[in-house]
Amino acid sequence: MATQLTPKDFATATPSWWCPGCGDFGVLAALKQSCAELSLQPKDVAFISGIGCSGKISGYLHSYAFHGVHGRALPTATAVKLGNKDLTVIVAGGDGDGYAIGAGHFLHAVRRNPDMTYIVMDNQTYGLTKGQSSPTSMLGYLSGTSPAGNPDAPLNGLAVALAAGGTFLARAFSSEPKAMVEMIKEAVRHPGFAIVEVMSPCVTFNKVNTYKWFKENVYHLSDIEGYDPSNRAKAFDVLTQHGKIPLGVFYREIRPTFEALTLKDSPAIAGLDIDRIDPKLAELQEAYA
Amino acid sequence: MIVNDIEVLFGGQAGDGSLTTGDLIATVFKRMGLDVYTFKDFPSRIRGGHTNYIIRAGEHPHYGVADYVDAMVAFDLECVEKHVDEMRPGGFIIFDNTSEQLTEAVRRADVTYYEVPLAKIAKEDLGLELVRNTISLGVLSQLTGMDPAIVRSLVTRQYERKGEKVVAQNIGAVEAGENYVKEHFASTPSGYGLRARPDVDRLIMMGNDAIGYGALAAGCRFMAGYPITPATDILEWMAKHAPKYGGVVVQAEDELAAINMVIGAAFAGVRAMTATSGPGQALMTEGIGLAAVTETPIVVVECARAGPSTGMPTKTEQSNLNHLIFSGHGEVPRVVLAPGSVEESFYLTVGAFNLAEKYQVPVFILSEQAMCQSKETTPRLDLSAVRVDRGKLHRNGPLTFGEYKRYEFTQDGVSPRAIPGTEGGMHLVPGSEHNDAGVITEDARNRVRIMDKRMHKLVSMRPDLPKAIVHGDRSAGVAFIGYGSNRGPIGEAQDRLAAAGVPSRFLQLRTLWPFPEEEVRDFLAGAQHIFVVENNMTGQVERLVRYVTGPMPNMHRVLKYSGRPFRPIEIIEAVLEVVPHSNGVVPDRTSQPVHSAAPAS
């Protein structure tokens, strides 16, 4: 019987490369807290991240972590889960990773509904390359690559995911750790592809969407009387309204996971005995004889 | 003279069923105890456009097409127009003259034409247009001396799924074809009385199927891929068979996803592969670098087709070798293996998975359209020869966290691998440069050390790499170097050159990377004329050989990049242009093989 772990048990010895004050610290803390509260064991957690400031998070969570190439964390994670469905698979990446270079994979992960959690650490800029526009930067955002103002409308990732068949959609703010922990825990428990988008301010390059700006520009779904996260139309309505940014769990739906549909009841693939050649294999040659 | 060796070209418009009938003919020849090779020459479209299927059968394995076509079954004039020049003098053409007539331009004095209104017989006599192909099989059978009992039993097998009525209709169609010949043609073509031999226990299998089968036997239980000609067969084969063995196949949204899925599955501890062709390989390039730097074992099958860009998707070429060897940013270890037959496709695939896991590198299996979509008769594939070597994969109990280092520096450069779920083995697998513990670092000393570690695996793996095979006379002055589908035409050219007094040696490369420098150097010792035979325009292997040898005035490139495989005569002619030969006459075909069949490994 494993002892109850604390957030510290999910820490690594690697010092963080993030700037002081970065919103990503809040995400990491909430993630460790969630893992501990969910009684997960580090050996059973596969943590896959993308590239960018956010992608570095995989080095800081004590687990089996994989820091892949830019935008491809979701396909990697999908296969990790298929390979060993007993693992708890968590993916983290930034807005650029998930909504720009990895946007295609994002849509298809949503369609497939693998049982995993995807944390999108949204800072509305490209931090690691020093502050260019990102797919969630606001119109008119001034940056090195948009000196005349960002001409591209920001992508509404959660609304896109809902349209594509998303089964769990939530948004948190890195300054609200308690709420974020609850959302992440719920996401991990959700049997399907659970997205938690976290507003995670970049204190160095994004001088528009600051902690102060967020505090003035967010509201909570709990403020909406009788909000029902099983109501897809309402979720779409709330997600696509202009104005202040809603936080909370927008939508929840249960439908079969990718693993359930592809693996059915078979055991975890990684545990199969492949060392002995199955004698049945020889019969396959008869079709060619 | 009766020659028990025939090449049939079966052609018409895509979608008219000629591939199905071509397969049937190939199986008839196989059951007659002959050695068979098939080649599909089809357009990149579903219906319409000229398509043809070559079936070659003879008394010893050819692994390739012949110089000429002996018998053509042409369902339209376009087929005759396109291929009449490829006919062997003395060959014959069966032509469906229902709606088109032969023109003067396609008539050759040395070719016999059998005009049969195949479509008309099908529609008017048998009341079923669909059986036109089967009637042609009856005509061909009667003209070449196929065994009628075998033809009937295979037609029955082919159609029994569709019910007794369809079987009877097709048997009737075979008879109609046979009878038409008996009733209308006084003479049958001389020299094409095929003789059956006992059919020993063999298979007739396509290269792609052998790769799928090899993967499954080797324990591959995860495949992700994106449909692409000519590799899709492997994805479909695995989708059909892998689930019965606990495996899973994913059709990815693109090749970027496919390669990263394969990496993810391998990270989780599953033997995993993908299969693609040039355009998909281009997208997978970033993933190859990731697999190599993270030391994740993966197998990537490249079924090469004619490039560049979309190129000629259904045509064969050997122009992707440079891409497999040199693509990607940074410097990483990788392996490229190239089977030279369907049989080798099976055994080298098994070997690829062992190499990948033993040395924790990406391993490519390089096939080509002319082999991966070709069928060959092949001995039964020996599952007792299959060994699964998972290398330094930690599988016994917990590790001690803090002591275990995923990228531990070792003598052979290979570090023990712990997979998720193992107590105490937690670590980070980073695409960024890292130290032995997997911690990301840009430290200068570490960088050099870990680069050396990864690249050293190319040295330590040498004893395990599939050896090149030397065919023919090791001391001969004429030397060939080639790989893949060219094993067939080079081997046949060797036989015929030898019969004309020009012996030769042939180095069939099976490991293309790391390039087998020593084998090449040893092989070339004493060679007077060297011919590097490749299906590409720039001589990619010849350049690799030159890296080893330096400039060689007696080294010649024999290149073909029309999208079609070599016919042996093209290689023979290239040799005779520079090599004097005394006998003067090179036989059209040889009855006895000089080169030996390759041993399995």
Tab-separated table of N, CA and C in Angstrom, chain B residues 293-422:
chain	number	residue	atom	x	y	z
B	293	VAL	N	17.635	11.314	-30.852
B	293	VAL	CA	18.239	12.019	-29.717
B	293	VAL	C	17.664	11.514	-28.393
B	294	THR	N	16.414	11.072	-28.419
B	294	THR	CA	15.838	10.529	-27.190
B	294	THR	C	16.144	9.040	-27.052
B	295	GLU	N	16.812	8.471	-28.049
B	295	GLU	CA	17.195	7.058	-28.057
B	295	GLU	C	15.971	6.162	-27.897
B	296	THR	N	14.944	6.527	-28.639
B	296	THR	CA	13.703	5.760	-28.638
B	296	THR	C	13.710	4.827	-29.848
B	297	PRO	N	13.565	3.518	-29.619
B	297	PRO	CA	13.657	2.586	-30.748
B	297	PRO	C	12.394	2.579	-31.606
B	298	ILE	N	12.537	2.931	-32.859
B	298	ILE	CA	11.377	2.877	-33.759
B	298	ILE	C	11.801	2.278	-35.100
B	299	VAL	N	10.834	1.734	-35.813
B	299	VAL	CA	11.079	1.204	-37.150
B	299	VAL	C	10.210	1.973	-38.139
B	300	VAL	N	10.835	2.449	-39.185
B	300	VAL	CA	10.140	3.219	-40.217
B	300	VAL	C	10.344	2.513	-41.555
B	301	VAL	N	9.250	2.103	-42.163
B	301	VAL	CA	9.347	1.463	-43.471
B	301	VAL	C	9.167	2.542	-44.527
B	302	GLU	N	10.100	2.612	-45.429
B	302	GLU	CA	9.986	3.552	-46.545
B	302	GLU	C	9.813	2.734	-47.814
B	303	CYS	N	8.616	2.838	-48.405
B	303	CYS	CA	8.344	2.167	-49.678
B	303	CYS	C	8.545	3.229	-50.758
B	304	ALA	N	9.702	3.215	-51.350
B	304	ALA	CA	10.083	4.331	-52.211
B	304	ALA	C	9.295	4.335	-53.520
B	305	ARG	N	9.019	5.531	-53.964
B	305	ARG	CA	8.355	5.744	-55.248
B	305	ARG	C	9.081	6.886	-55.944
B	306	ALA	N	8.682	7.159	-57.186
B	306	ALA	CA	9.391	8.174	-57.947
B	306	ALA	C	9.041	9.572	-57.450
B	307	GLY	N	10.038	10.339	-57.057
B	307	GLY	CA	9.870	11.728	-56.646
B	307	GLY	C	10.305	12.608	-57.783
B	308	PRO	N	10.582	13.864	-57.554
B	308	PRO	CA	10.427	14.610	-56.300
B	308	PRO	C	8.974	15.050	-56.083
B	309	SER	N	8.715	15.633	-54.921
B	309	SER	CA	7.371	16.088	-54.543
B	309	SER	C	6.381	14.948	-54.760
B	310	THR	N	5.259	15.207	-55.392
B	310	THR	CA	4.300	14.120	-55.600
B	310	THR	C	4.866	13.116	-56.602
B	311	GLY	N	5.655	13.599	-57.524
B	311	GLY	CA	6.364	12.725	-58.458
B	311	GLY	C	5.437	11.808	-59.221
B	312	MET	N	5.803	10.531	-59.273
B	312	MET	CA	4.960	9.523	-59.911
B	312	MET	C	4.623	8.505	-58.812
B	313	PRO	N	3.474	8.706	-58.163
B	313	PRO	CA	3.196	7.966	-56.920
B	313	PRO	C	3.185	6.446	-57.065
B	314	THR	N	2.900	5.954	-58.258
B	314	THR	CA	2.776	4.500	-58.391
B	314	THR	C	3.967	3.889	-59.120
B	315	LYS	N	5.009	4.678	-59.315
B	315	LYS	CA	6.160	4.179	-60.064
B	315	LYS	C	7.359	3.969	-59.135
B	316	THR	N	8.252	3.124	-59.583
B	316	THR	CA	9.349	2.731	-58.703
B	316	THR	C	10.576	3.626	-58.881
B	317	GLU	N	11.366	3.773	-57.831
B	317	GLU	CA	12.600	4.557	-57.916
B	317	GLU	C	13.446	4.296	-56.670
B	318	GLN	N	14.738	4.535	-56.813
B	318	GLN	CA	15.649	4.419	-55.667
B	318	GLN	C	16.282	5.780	-55.397
B	319	SER	N	15.438	6.798	-55.345
B	319	SER	CA	15.989	8.148	-55.198
B	319	SER	C	15.851	8.690	-53.778
B	320	ASN	N	15.337	7.887	-52.855
B	320	ASN	CA	15.117	8.396	-51.499
B	320	ASN	C	16.218	8.013	-50.516
B	321	LEU	N	17.240	7.330	-51.018
B	321	LEU	CA	18.284	6.864	-50.100
B	321	LEU	C	18.990	8.031	-49.414
B	322	ASN	N	19.378	9.038	-50.206
B	322	ASN	CA	20.043	10.199	-49.596
B	322	ASN	C	19.178	10.795	-48.500
B	323	HIS	N	17.891	10.838	-48.770
B	323	HIS	CA	16.977	11.437	-47.788
B	323	HIS	C	17.001	10.660	-46.471
B	324	LEU	N	16.974	9.347	-46.578
B	324	LEU	CA	16.970	8.549	-45.353
B	324	LEU	C	18.282	8.715	-44.587
B	325	ILE	N	19.367	8.796	-45.330
B	325	ILE	CA	20.683	8.827	-44.674
B	325	ILE	C	21.023	10.210	-44.134
B	326	PHE	N	20.692	11.234	-44.911
B	326	PHE	CA	21.219	12.566	-44.584
B	326	PHE	C	20.179	13.555	-44.070
B	327	SER	N	18.903	13.225	-44.121
B	327	SER	CA	17.907	14.243	-43.787
B	327	SER	C	17.941	14.580	-42.291
B	328	GLY	N	17.475	15.764	-42.006
B	328	GLY	CA	17.363	16.179	-40.611
B	328	GLY	C	18.464	17.112	-40.186
B	329	HIS	N	18.133	17.935	-39.180
B	329	HIS	CA	19.134	18.852	-38.650
B	329	HIS	C	19.890	18.150	-37.526
B	330	GLY	N	21.094	18.541	-37.344
B	330	GLY	CA	21.909	17.879	-36.326
B	330	GLY	C	22.405	16.542	-36.843
B	331	GLU	N	23.171	15.872	-36.005
B	331	GLU	CA	23.799	14.621	-36.407
B	331	GLU	C	23.333	13.502	-35.491
B	332	VAL	N	22.697	12.512	-36.102
B	332	VAL	CA	22.121	11.439	-35.289
B	332	VAL	C	22.440	10.076	-35.886
B	333	PRO	N	22.487	9.079	-35.007
B	333	PRO	CA	22.655	7.717	-35.513
B	333	PRO	C	21.349	7.194	-36.087
B	334	ARG	N	21.455	6.449	-37.151
B	334	ARG	CA	20.279	5.815	-37.759
B	334	ARG	C	20.764	4.633	-38.574
B	335	VAL	N	19.832	3.767	-38.917
B	335	VAL	CA	20.172	2.567	-39.676
B	335	VAL	C	19.245	2.487	-40.880
B	336	VAL	N	19.793	2.129	-42.026
B	336	VAL	CA	18.971	1.904	-43.211
B	336	VAL	C	19.240	0.497	-43.736
B	337	LEU	N	18.203	-0.327	-43.758
B	337	LEU	CA	18.315	-1.690	-44.272
B	337	LEU	C	17.516	-1.805	-45.561
B	338	ALA	N	18.024	-2.592	-46.503
B	338	ALA	CA	17.328	-2.735	-47.786
B	338	ALA	C	17.225	-4.202	-48.177
B	339	PRO	N	16.032	-4.786	-48.044
B	339	PRO	CA	15.856	-6.158	-48.502
B	339	PRO	C	15.900	-6.240	-50.023
B	340	GLY	N	16.320	-7.400	-50.529
B	340	GLY	CA	16.414	-7.579	-51.975
B	340	GLY	C	15.397	-8.569	-52.526
B	341	SER	N	14.475	-9.000	-51.693
B	341	SER	CA	13.439	-9.922	-52.157
B	341	SER	C	12.312	-9.896	-51.138
B	342	VAL	N	11.229	-10.552	-51.493
B	342	VAL	CA	10.110	-10.650	-50.552
B	342	VAL	C	10.551	-11.412	-49.306
B	343	GLU	N	11.291	-12.486	-49.524
B	343	GLU	CA	11.762	-13.279	-48.393
B	343	GLU	C	12.630	-12.428	-47.455
B	344	GLU	N	13.566	-11.701	-48.049
B	344	GLU	CA	14.411	-10.843	-47.210
B	344	GLU	C	13.602	-9.738	-46.526
B	345	SER	N	12.519	-9.319	-47.161
B	345	SER	CA	11.682	-8.282	-46.550
B	345	SER	C	11.186	-8.757	-45.189
B	346	PHE	N	10.843	-10.032	-45.110
B	346	PHE	CA	10.396	-10.595	-43.831
B	346	PHE	C	11.541	-10.616	-42.815
B	347	TYR	N	12.645	-11.240	-43.187
B	347	TYR	CA	13.726	-11.427	-42.203
B	347	TYR	C	14.392	-10.102	-41.811
B	348	LEU	N	14.538	-9.192	-42.758
B	348	LEU	CA	15.173	-7.911	-42.403
B	348	LEU	C	14.240	-7.063	-41.525
B	349	THR	N	12.936	-7.240	-41.699
B	349	THR	CA	12.005	-6.510	-40.826
B	349	THR	C	12.154	-7.003	-39.386
B	350	VAL	N	12.225	-8.313	-39.232
B	350	VAL	CA	12.466	-8.852	-37.885
B	350	VAL	C	13.760	-8.265	-37.326
B	351	GLY	N	14.803	-8.295	-38.152
B	351	GLY	CA	16.097	-7.768	-37.715
B	351	GLY	C	16.038	-6.295	-37.361
B	352	ALA	N	15.210	-5.550	-38.099
B	352	ALA	CA	15.111	-4.102	-37.862
B	352	ALA	C	14.603	-3.812	-36.450
B	353	PHE	N	13.627	-4.587	-36.000
B	353	PHE	CA	13.095	-4.348	-34.656
B	353	PHE	C	14.137	-4.677	-33.579
B	354	ASN	N	14.893	-5.731	-33.814
B	354	ASN	CA	15.933	-6.057	-32.838
B	354	ASN	C	17.026	-4.996	-32.802
B	355	LEU	N	17.444	-4.546	-33.990
B	355	LEU	CA	18.468	-3.488	-34.039
B	355	LEU	C	17.958	-2.228	-33.346
B	356	ALA	N	16.696	-1.881	-33.635
B	356	ALA	CA	16.138	-0.655	-33.069
B	356	ALA	C	16.172	-0.715	-31.542
B	357	GLU	N	15.746	-1.836	-30.981
B	357	GLU	CA	15.698	-1.893	-29.515
B	357	GLU	C	17.073	-2.121	-28.907
B	358	LYS	N	17.888	-2.918	-29.584
B	358	LYS	CA	19.198	-3.201	-29.009
B	358	LYS	C	20.071	-1.940	-28.969
B	359	TYR	N	19.939	-1.116	-29.995
B	359	TYR	CA	20.783	0.088	-30.053
B	359	TYR	C	19.982	1.378	-29.852
B	360	GLN	N	18.683	1.249	-29.634
B	360	GLN	CA	17.839	2.408	-29.322
B	360	GLN	C	18.001	3.518	-30.351
B	361	VAL	N	17.776	3.135	-31.587
B	361	VAL	CA	17.913	4.067	-32.718
B	361	VAL	C	16.717	3.889	-33.658
B	362	PRO	N	16.469	4.892	-34.497
B	362	PRO	CA	15.491	4.680	-35.566
B	362	PRO	C	16.101	3.793	-36.654
B	363	VAL	N	15.335	2.811	-37.084
B	363	VAL	CA	15.797	1.924	-38.151
B	363	VAL	C	14.832	2.017	-39.326
B	364	PHE	N	15.380	2.286	-40.490
B	364	PHE	CA	14.574	2.323	-41.711
B	364	PHE	C	14.652	0.980	-42.421
B	365	ILE	N	13.515	0.557	-42.951
B	365	ILE	CA	13.516	-0.532	-43.922
B	365	ILE	C	13.181	0.116	-45.251
B	366	LEU	N	14.113	0.044	-46.181
B	366	LEU	CA	13.920	0.706	-47.474
B	366	LEU	C	13.496	-0.327	-48.512
B	367	SER	N	12.258	-0.209	-48.943
B	367	SER	CA	11.802	-1.050	-50.049
B	367	SER	C	11.464	-0.123	-51.211
B	368	GLU	N	10.939	-0.699	-52.277
B	368	GLU	CA	10.604	0.118	-53.451
B	368	GLU	C	9.343	-0.440	-54.070
B	369	GLN	N	8.678	0.395	-54.834
B	369	GLN	CA	7.424	-0.034	-55.450
B	369	GLN	C	7.613	-1.343	-56.210
B	370	ALA	N	8.741	-1.509	-56.893
B	370	ALA	CA	8.956	-2.712	-57.704
B	370	ALA	C	9.173	-3.954	-56.844
B	371	MET	N	9.291	-3.797	-55.556
B	371	MET	CA	9.418	-4.970	-54.695
B	371	MET	C	8.277	-5.017	-53.675
B	372	CYS	N	7.950	-3.864	-53.090
B	372	CYS	CA	6.956	-3.906	-52.008
B	372	CYS	C	5.570	-4.239	-52.537
B	373	GLN	N	5.293	-3.894	-53.786
B	373	GLN	CA	3.985	-4.234	-54.363
B	373	GLN	C	4.097	-5.371	-55.366
B	374	SER	N	5.241	-6.023	-55.366
B	374	SER	CA	5.425	-7.178	-56.247
B	374	SER	C	5.263	-8.442	-55.433
B	375	LYS	N	4.801	-9.477	-56.137
B	375	LYS	CA	4.681	-10.781	-55.480
B	375	LYS	C	5.823	-11.660	-55.954
B	376	GLU	N	6.275	-12.498	-55.067
B	376	GLU	CA	7.286	-13.484	-55.432
B	376	GLU	C	6.918	-14.815	-54.795
B	377	THR	N	7.268	-15.888	-55.476
B	377	THR	CA	7.207	-17.173	-54.807
B	377	THR	C	8.403	-17.218	-53.868
B	378	THR	N	8.143	-17.729	-52.705
B	378	THR	CA	9.189	-17.681	-51.688
B	378	THR	C	9.041	-18.905	-50.777
B	379	PRO	N	10.150	-19.413	-50.262
B	379	PRO	CA	10.009	-20.511	-49.314
B	379	PRO	C	9.154	-20.071	-48.126
B	380	ARG	N	8.588	-21.014	-47.436
B	380	ARG	CA	7.862	-20.685	-46.211
B	380	ARG	C	8.751	-19.850	-45.294
B	381	LEU	N	8.142	-18.903	-44.618
B	381	LEU	CA	8.923	-18.035	-43.736
B	381	LEU	C	9.061	-18.730	-42.385
B	382	ASP	N	10.282	-18.790	-41.935
B	382	ASP	CA	10.627	-19.654	-40.804
B	382	ASP	C	10.497	-18.903	-39.480
B	383	LEU	N	9.396	-19.138	-38.796
B	383	LEU	CA	9.181	-18.433	-37.532
B	383	LEU	C	10.143	-18.903	-36.449
B	384	SER	N	10.676	-20.122	-36.613
B	384	SER	CA	11.613	-20.598	-35.587
B	384	SER	C	12.939	-19.839	-35.676
B	385	ALA	N	13.144	-19.136	-36.797
B	385	ALA	CA	14.365	-18.333	-36.929
B	385	ALA	C	14.184	-16.934	-36.328
B	386	VAL	N	12.963	-16.626	-35.923
B	386	VAL	CA	12.698	-15.290	-35.385
B	386	VAL	C	13.116	-15.227	-33.920
B	387	ARG	N	13.999	-14.304	-33.625
B	387	ARG	CA	14.423	-14.070	-32.238
B	387	ARG	C	14.052	-12.645	-31.866
B	388	VAL	N	13.495	-12.495	-30.690
B	388	VAL	CA	13.169	-11.148	-30.216
B	388	VAL	C	14.229	-10.752	-29.196
B	389	ASP	N	15.010	-9.746	-29.544
B	389	ASP	CA	16.063	-9.259	-28.646
B	389	ASP	C	15.727	-7.823	-28.263
B	390	ARG	N	15.289	-7.654	-27.048
B	390	ARG	CA	14.827	-6.326	-26.648
B	390	ARG	C	15.949	-5.469	-26.076
B	391	GLY	N	17.147	-5.978	-26.100
B	391	GLY	CA	18.288	-5.159	-25.681
B	391	GLY	C	18.231	-4.808	-24.215
B	392	LYS	N	18.762	-3.634	-23.910
B	392	LYS	CA	18.843	-3.235	-22.499
B	392	LYS	C	17.533	-2.605	-22.048
B	393	LEU	N	16.491	-3.422	-22.068
B	393	LEU	CA	15.201	-2.954	-21.588
B	393	LEU	C	15.023	-3.491	-20.178
B	394	HIS	N	14.893	-2.568	-19.236
B	394	HIS	CA	14.756	-3.008	-17.854
B	394	HIS	C	13.368	-3.598	-17.642
B	395	ARG	N	13.327	-4.875	-17.251
B	395	ARG	CA	12.016	-5.505	-17.110
B	395	ARG	C	11.838	-6.235	-15.783
B	396	ASN	N	12.845	-6.165	-14.934
B	396	ASN	CA	12.756	-6.953	-13.709
B	396	ASN	C	12.708	-6.085	-12.463
B	397	GLY	N	11.525	-5.844	-11.996
B	397	GLY	CA	11.347	-5.216	-10.698
B	397	GLY	C	11.743	-3.761	-10.635
B	398	PRO	N	11.706	-3.223	-9.408
B	398	PRO	CA	11.910	-1.783	-9.239
B	398	PRO	C	13.364	-1.354	-9.405
B	399	LEU	N	13.529	-0.108	-9.741
B	399	LEU	CA	14.850	0.522	-9.791
B	399	LEU	C	14.953	1.459	-8.603
B	400	THR	N	16.166	1.865	-8.329
B	400	THR	CA	16.346	2.812	-7.234
B	400	THR	C	16.432	4.216	-7.815
B	401	PHE	N	15.437	5.020	-7.459
B	401	PHE	CA	15.434	6.380	-7.998
B	401	PHE	C	16.674	7.136	-7.516
B	402	GLY	N	17.304	7.840	-8.431
B	402	GLY	CA	18.535	8.552	-8.088
B	402	GLY	C	19.750	7.787	-8.590
B	403	GLU	N	19.653	6.444	-8.547
B	403	GLU	CA	20.755	5.647	-9.098
B	403	GLU	C	20.549	5.400	-10.582
B	404	TYR	N	19.303	5.145	-10.946
B	404	TYR	CA	19.013	4.849	-12.350
B	404	TYR	C	19.197	6.102	-13.195
B	405	LYS	N	19.948	5.950	-14.268
B	405	LYS	CA	20.142	7.062	-15.197
B	405	LYS	C	19.780	6.598	-16.599
B	406	ARG	N	18.775	7.229	-17.161
B	406	ARG	CA	18.279	6.786	-18.465
B	406	ARG	C	19.365	6.817	-19.537
B	407	TYR	N	20.249	7.806	-19.477
B	407	TYR	CA	21.272	7.927	-20.531
B	407	TYR	C	22.669	7.662	-19.981
B	408	GLU	N	22.723	6.725	-19.061
B	408	GLU	CA	23.992	6.334	-18.449
B	408	GLU	C	25.074	6.109	-19.516
B	409	PHE	N	26.254	6.641	-19.231
B	409	PHE	CA	27.364	6.434	-20.166
B	409	PHE	C	27.853	4.997	-20.048
B	410	THR	N	27.911	4.298	-21.176
B	410	THR	CA	28.324	2.900	-21.170
B	410	THR	C	29.342	2.681	-22.278
B	411	GLN	N	29.939	1.513	-22.254
B	411	GLN	CA	30.980	1.219	-23.238
B	411	GLN	C	30.436	1.192	-24.673
B	412	ASP	N	29.269	0.565	-24.831
B	412	ASP	CA	28.718	0.469	-26.188
B	412	ASP	C	27.815	1.637	-26.559
B	413	GLY	N	27.648	2.569	-25.633
B	413	GLY	CA	26.817	3.743	-25.936
B	413	GLY	C	25.332	3.509	-25.699
B	414	VAL	N	24.980	2.293	-25.319
B	414	VAL	CA	23.569	1.980	-25.106
B	414	VAL	C	23.280	1.962	-23.609
B	415	SER	N	22.225	2.660	-23.196
B	415	SER	CA	21.894	2.764	-21.770
B	415	SER	C	20.624	1.973	-21.489
B	416	PRO	N	20.501	1.427	-20.295
B	416	PRO	CA	19.303	0.658	-19.965
B	416	PRO	C	18.058	1.538	-20.018
B	417	ARG	N	17.014	0.969	-20.549
B	417	ARG	CA	15.779	1.720	-20.752
B	417	ARG	C	14.753	1.251	-19.726
B	418	ALA	N	14.158	2.229	-19.029
B	418	ALA	CA	13.055	1.900	-18.111
B	418	ALA	C	11.796	2.491	-18.710
B	419	ILE	N	10.739	1.717	-18.702
B	419	ILE	CA	9.511	2.221	-19.311
B	419	ILE	C	8.537	2.682	-18.228
B	420	PRO	N	7.639	3.604	-18.598
B	420	PRO	CA	6.681	4.129	-17.630
B	420	PRO	C	5.962	2.996	-16.900
B	421	GLY	N	5.781	3.180	-15.621
B	421	GLY	CA	5.166	2.150	-14.798
B	421	GLY	C	6.186	1.429	-13.935
B	422	THR	N	7.477	1.577	-14.296
B	422	THR	CA	8.530	0.925	-13.517
B	422	THR	C	8.839	1.756	-12.274
